XYZ file of C-alpha atoms in Angstrom:
403
model
C 0.000 0.000 0.000
C 2.792 2.401 0.862
C 4.573 1.507 -2.389
C 1.390 2.175 -4.376
C 0.804 5.690 -3.070
C 4.449 6.834 -2.998
C 6.121 4.963 -5.911
C 8.925 4.258 -3.419
C 10.377 1.043 -2.023
C 8.723 0.039 1.290
C 12.186 -0.871 2.593
C 13.019 2.832 2.386
C 9.693 3.763 3.977
C 10.160 1.402 6.936
C 6.923 -0.425 6.120
C 8.451 -3.599 4.663
C 8.196 -5.416 8.002
C 5.327 -3.363 9.361
C 2.069 -5.030 10.356
C 0.888 -1.625 11.626
C -1.463 -3.055 14.206
C -4.021 -0.801 15.959
C -1.852 -0.560 19.071
C 1.250 0.512 17.124
C 2.281 4.077 16.333
C 3.710 3.457 12.881
C 2.846 4.938 9.547
C 4.239 6.424 6.357
C 5.996 9.689 7.171
C 4.139 12.921 6.312
C 7.347 13.887 4.512
C 6.430 11.391 1.787
C 4.390 12.638 -1.186
C 1.273 10.592 -2.001
C -0.206 9.903 -5.433
C -3.592 11.578 -4.787
C -1.783 14.807 -3.817
C -0.379 15.098 -7.338
C -3.789 14.398 -8.859
C -5.372 16.989 -6.554
C -2.913 19.614 -7.757
C -3.816 18.726 -11.344
C -7.499 19.457 -10.651
C -8.726 15.948 -9.963
C -11.364 15.127 -7.378
C -9.915 12.310 -5.268
C -11.690 9.713 -3.159
C -10.878 6.524 -1.297
C -13.314 3.834 -0.166
C -12.087 0.868 1.896
C -9.038 -0.184 3.898
C -6.233 2.311 4.594
C -3.738 0.542 6.898
C -0.691 2.798 6.452
C -1.012 5.098 9.483
C -3.661 6.199 11.950
C -2.256 7.472 15.265
C -1.816 11.078 14.108
C -4.129 13.285 12.086
C -1.407 13.861 9.494
C -1.333 10.132 8.672
C -4.975 9.533 7.709
C -6.416 9.549 4.148
C -8.187 12.912 4.111
C -4.867 14.498 5.094
C -2.867 12.586 2.472
C -4.505 13.877 -0.696
C -7.985 12.358 -0.639
C -10.888 14.827 -0.768
C -13.205 12.091 0.460
C -12.575 9.008 2.606
C -15.027 6.335 3.691
C -13.718 3.184 5.299
C -11.351 1.662 7.829
C -7.972 2.762 9.156
C -6.888 -0.690 10.365
C -6.721 -4.290 9.200
C -8.534 -7.360 10.573
C -11.845 -5.482 10.572
C -14.978 -7.507 11.305
C -17.163 -7.515 8.186
C -20.402 -7.076 10.155
C -19.587 -5.194 13.365
C -16.761 -3.213 11.723
C -14.622 -3.589 14.834
C -10.852 -4.039 14.938
C -8.966 -5.029 18.083
C -12.036 -4.234 20.194
C -12.620 -0.768 18.755
C -15.077 0.482 16.147
C -13.404 1.207 12.814
C -15.739 2.662 10.200
C -15.686 6.365 9.394
C -16.355 9.038 6.846
C -13.757 11.806 6.726
C -12.816 11.394 10.373
C -16.344 10.960 11.735
C -17.131 7.522 13.151
C -20.414 6.001 12.004
C -22.469 2.801 12.150
C -23.694 0.717 9.233
C -25.717 -2.470 9.520
C -24.306 -4.150 6.436
C -21.582 -6.475 5.151
C -18.343 -4.520 4.633
C -17.809 -5.463 0.976
C -21.346 -4.356 0.134
C -20.631 -1.062 1.898
C -17.477 -0.523 -0.158
C -19.327 -1.112 -3.405
C -22.319 1.009 -2.432
C -20.188 3.897 -1.160
C -18.124 3.870 -4.342
C -21.320 4.145 -6.363
C -22.536 6.926 -4.046
C -19.356 8.873 -4.692
C -19.822 8.532 -8.442
C -23.543 9.421 -8.352
C -23.814 12.013 -5.597
C -20.448 13.359 -4.462
C -18.250 13.798 -7.486
C -18.239 16.975 -9.530
C -19.042 16.002 -13.151
C -16.981 18.961 -14.337
C -13.800 17.470 -12.866
C -11.825 14.313 -13.641
C -11.566 11.948 -10.682
C -9.275 9.442 -9.010
C -11.154 6.765 -7.046
C -9.129 4.280 -4.983
C -11.107 1.253 -3.695
C -9.013 -1.114 -1.520
C -11.515 -3.775 -0.427
C -11.065 -5.653 2.837
C -12.008 -8.892 1.036
C -10.836 -11.568 0.978
C -8.667 -10.773 4.024
C -9.453 -12.349 7.389
C -11.608 -12.544 9.433
C -13.189 -15.069 7.093
C -16.844 -13.992 6.948
C -19.378 -14.033 4.133
C -23.173 -13.843 3.674
C -24.870 -17.247 3.986
C -26.624 -16.888 0.630
C -23.283 -16.519 -1.119
C -21.713 -19.436 0.725
C -24.651 -21.566 -0.413
C -23.469 -21.103 -4.021
C -20.256 -23.004 -3.232
C -21.461 -26.103 -1.386
C -18.929 -28.268 -3.194
C -16.106 -26.346 -1.507
C -15.569 -27.548 2.048
C -14.886 -25.228 4.971
C -12.770 -27.832 6.751
C -9.885 -27.836 7.480
C -9.660 -24.388 5.823
C -12.542 -22.031 4.906
C -12.515 -22.573 1.123
C -16.277 -22.034 0.785
C -16.202 -18.778 2.744
C -13.193 -17.596 0.748
C -15.045 -18.164 -2.539
C -18.113 -16.324 -1.231
C -15.974 -13.351 -0.146
C -14.432 -13.104 -3.614
C -17.920 -13.432 -5.144
C -19.140 -10.508 -3.030
C -16.188 -8.360 -4.102
C -16.816 -9.264 -7.745
C -20.429 -8.119 -7.438
C -19.363 -4.849 -5.788
C -16.908 -4.152 -8.606
C -19.677 -4.923 -11.089
C -21.907 -2.262 -9.529
C -19.109 0.300 -9.796
C -18.494 -0.510 -13.454
C -22.226 -0.387 -14.166
C -22.416 3.108 -12.681
C -19.558 4.282 -14.872
C -21.457 2.933 -17.876
C -24.690 4.566 -16.714
C -22.989 7.936 -16.491
C -21.401 7.529 -19.901
C -17.824 7.937 -18.646
C -16.509 4.372 -18.880
C -14.873 5.003 -22.262
C -12.855 7.840 -20.729
C -11.904 6.057 -17.515
C -8.798 3.994 -16.829
C -9.642 1.018 -14.624
C -6.920 -0.964 -12.862
C -7.576 -4.048 -10.755
C -4.926 -6.044 -8.909
C -4.152 -7.780 -5.620
C -1.638 -6.610 -3.049
C -0.116 -10.097 -2.639
C -0.670 -13.741 -3.424
C -3.442 -15.698 -1.759
C -2.982 -17.208 1.703
C -3.368 -21.002 1.526
C -4.523 -21.175 5.144
C -7.672 -19.263 4.229
C -8.350 -20.888 0.861
C -6.131 -18.937 -1.522
C -4.628 -20.831 -4.460
C -1.584 -19.515 -6.337
C -0.757 -22.572 -8.436
C 1.228 -23.158 -10.547
C 3.384 -20.561 -8.776
C 5.293 -21.520 -5.641
C 4.322 -20.253 -2.207
C 1.864 -17.549 -1.246
C 1.198 -14.594 0.991
C 3.923 -13.790 3.548
C 6.545 -15.436 1.304
C 8.792 -14.002 -1.393
C 8.415 -16.881 -3.831
C 6.416 -15.972 -6.944
C 3.134 -17.152 -5.425
C 3.495 -14.473 -2.758
C 4.602 -11.503 -4.854
C 3.348 -12.171 -8.406
C -0.333 -11.329 -8.823
C -2.928 -10.967 -11.547
C -3.604 -7.462 -12.812
C -6.188 -6.160 -15.274
C -6.153 -2.699 -16.835
C -8.813 -1.227 -19.130
C -8.378 1.935 -21.205
C -10.667 1.898 -24.253
C -8.967 3.094 -27.415
C -5.497 2.978 -25.834
C -4.965 -0.547 -24.511
C -6.094 -3.226 -27.015
C -8.789 -5.467 -25.547
C -7.500 -8.933 -24.687
C -3.833 -7.932 -24.981
C -1.206 -9.202 -22.540
C 2.230 -7.987 -21.500
C 5.313 -9.846 -20.309
C 6.683 -6.640 -18.788
C 7.694 -6.948 -15.144
C 5.552 -4.331 -13.398
C 5.845 -3.361 -9.750
C 3.158 -1.713 -7.660
C 5.677 1.150 -7.410
C 5.080 1.743 -11.137
C 1.361 2.524 -10.775
C 1.787 6.169 -9.724
C 4.228 7.216 -12.504
C 2.282 5.216 -15.101
C -1.086 6.777 -14.248
C 0.536 10.215 -14.092
C 1.923 9.677 -17.589
C -1.444 8.479 -18.878
C -3.155 11.583 -17.486
C -0.296 13.854 -18.524
C 0.025 15.339 -15.044
C 3.102 16.338 -13.073
C 4.333 14.211 -10.191
C 5.217 16.496 -7.283
C 7.538 14.095 -5.467
C 10.588 15.734 -3.938
C 12.247 12.443 -3.029
C 13.547 10.107 -5.717
C 11.013 7.466 -6.662
C 11.753 3.802 -7.373
C 8.838 3.130 -9.714
C 9.004 3.680 -13.474
C 6.535 4.688 -16.181
C 5.526 1.479 -18.003
C 2.706 3.011 -20.055
C 4.286 2.186 -23.417
C 4.531 -1.476 -22.462
C 0.750 -1.487 -21.986
C -0.308 0.644 -24.941
C 2.429 -0.236 -27.474
C 3.697 -3.614 -26.197
C 7.198 -2.229 -25.685
C 9.415 -4.019 -23.188
C 11.020 -1.549 -20.774
C 14.258 -2.559 -19.082
C 14.495 -1.665 -15.425
C 17.701 0.128 -14.433
C 17.625 -1.259 -10.888
C 16.714 -4.602 -9.310
C 13.463 -5.117 -7.437
C 13.714 -5.998 -3.744
C 11.130 -7.747 -1.586
C 10.848 -8.347 2.150
C 8.183 -10.154 4.133
C 8.121 -10.831 7.843
C 6.539 -14.254 8.185
C 4.215 -15.306 11.042
C 7.096 -17.352 12.453
C 8.944 -15.448 15.161
C 12.410 -14.307 14.055
C 12.035 -15.723 10.548
C 12.275 -13.408 7.551
C 11.821 -13.744 3.783
C 13.800 -11.582 1.347
C 14.130 -11.590 -2.429
C 15.763 -9.749 -5.289
C 14.851 -9.849 -8.982
C 17.407 -8.694 -11.532
C 16.407 -9.440 -15.095
C 15.402 -13.103 -15.182
C 17.445 -13.994 -12.111
C 15.830 -14.121 -8.706
C 17.388 -14.808 -5.313
C 15.126 -15.814 -2.428
C 16.551 -15.837 1.087
C 14.928 -17.357 4.153
C 16.619 -16.050 7.279
C 15.965 -17.844 10.569
C 17.307 -16.273 13.755
C 17.959 -18.870 16.447
C 19.032 -18.363 20.041
C 22.767 -18.317 19.294
C 22.956 -18.460 15.512
C 21.387 -17.329 12.254
C 20.640 -19.696 9.387
C 20.263 -18.424 5.803
C 18.825 -20.594 3.042
C 19.374 -19.380 -0.530
C 17.245 -20.169 -3.574
C 18.388 -18.966 -6.995
C 16.020 -19.186 -9.950
C 15.993 -18.294 -13.629
C 12.441 -16.983 -13.979
C 12.685 -16.945 -17.770
C 13.218 -20.701 -17.853
C 11.646 -21.632 -14.523
C 8.790 -19.270 -13.585
C 7.390 -21.808 -11.102
C 10.673 -21.917 -9.127
C 11.217 -25.669 -9.158
C 14.959 -25.731 -9.870
C 17.233 -24.159 -7.249
C 20.443 -23.034 -8.970
C 22.150 -21.646 -5.852
C 24.771 -24.378 -5.348
C 26.011 -24.257 -8.942
C 26.115 -20.431 -9.060
C 27.834 -19.348 -5.814
C 29.259 -16.130 -7.283
C 25.865 -14.904 -8.488
C 24.330 -15.789 -5.113
C 27.104 -13.876 -3.356
C 26.671 -10.804 -5.571
C 22.891 -10.726 -5.200
C 23.061 -11.424 -1.469
C 25.417 -8.478 -1.027
C 23.020 -6.284 -2.994
C 20.167 -7.296 -0.662
C 22.379 -6.536 2.351
C 23.293 -3.131 0.956
C 19.646 -2.271 0.223
C 18.342 -3.283 3.653
C 21.277 -1.780 5.563
C 21.044 1.561 3.777
C 17.397 2.137 4.571
C 15.243 2.208 7.701
C 13.282 -0.896 8.664
C 11.551 0.335 11.815
C 7.961 1.411 11.323
C 7.742 3.108 14.712
C 7.621 6.881 14.900
C 10.822 8.034 16.559
C 10.258 10.382 19.448
C 13.411 12.307 18.570
C 14.218 15.986 18.531
C 11.559 16.479 21.183
C 12.196 19.634 23.157
C 10.212 20.414 26.278
C 8.644 23.538 27.726
C 9.754 24.961 31.025
C 7.543 22.503 32.880
C 9.777 19.720 31.581
C 6.832 17.747 30.272
C 5.026 19.244 27.324
C 6.749 18.846 23.943
C 7.133 21.921 21.781
C 7.782 19.951 18.584
C 5.898 17.187 16.838
C 7.546 13.753 16.733
C 10.078 13.173 13.988
C 9.090 10.342 11.661
C 11.469 7.701 10.353
C 12.246 7.467 6.637
C 10.183 4.414 6.895
C 6.428 1.644 0.842
C -5.502 15.632 -18.049
C -9.183 14.890 -18.115
C -8.878 11.137 -17.598
C -10.704 9.452 -14.758
C -8.870 6.761 -12.806
C -10.370 3.930 -10.829
C -7.932 1.781 -8.863
C -9.443 -1.369 -7.379
C -7.496 -3.565 -4.942
């Protein structure tokens, strides 16, 4: 999420290992420039409906202070789909005002997106609408009538039936949004992008085959996801691209499509891949892509680096008195499903790529906590006179981003 809105590597943002739970004080620094801020400056009306999850403890971290004119949704993760509670607290709001809704969360996201399009947006302005659904994230909950459609899928030992129903509900919500765009006659002039933030989690019913692994891992099943983009008259219907595209590329690519200026002051890591989508050109990346995922296992970390067709995956396990590193080297061009580990026969390449991962992670912050530094006090010795310092912790076209 942080990579999407900043076009910068989450390792640099300090969010690569960040669960950002409700009791934590982390977030993406206000010093970072967000995608909707650039679109705002270009005259776009910006809105977000759904799950935020990149900062909540301070007013400067929440959506309607990060470039969104309108926000309806949740600040945290693990939100109950019916009570809309997270970690014992209510988490459903509109522009900072808490509210109650007696409805399934995915239905709310779809309905509120349609409400923005019908009632809140200014037809004289282009718009950017960002819709990050909760579904199909846990807790695994779905309407009974939708679960009944998937009786052949068992809910034991994992909730496969519920998972299917949650995806079904999201699909219907997206359908209502697309129908409203058609009804208003703006679908032909709207770029629509749909993708997932990570691979499916097998423990909840996600299937990433034939790719290896899944969510919380850095094998392809965890970091390679489906993406669909529609731009009538610009992107040929049914076309495909073999271009490696990172979520960091979304911001510069949409900015190029809309012909607007990006107002980032810090150097971005994403690139403009528009020509690979509209003209089938393959764009070579000048830098490797790095990935980091803190697994549910205590003191076990997953890292990866992709450089061209070569990919190094590292699993780092910290024990009481030692650290064990397991290396996996793959040629994704020949082995996209990561079945053949080439690490032992290519020690020099493993060494070079491992050093690059070390340099990348050592150079940048990895702590998502806000540092209470540079805090001066008043004469009473208690009240701070400065705000906390944050760590360096991821024209005329409408844009709809669905996640």
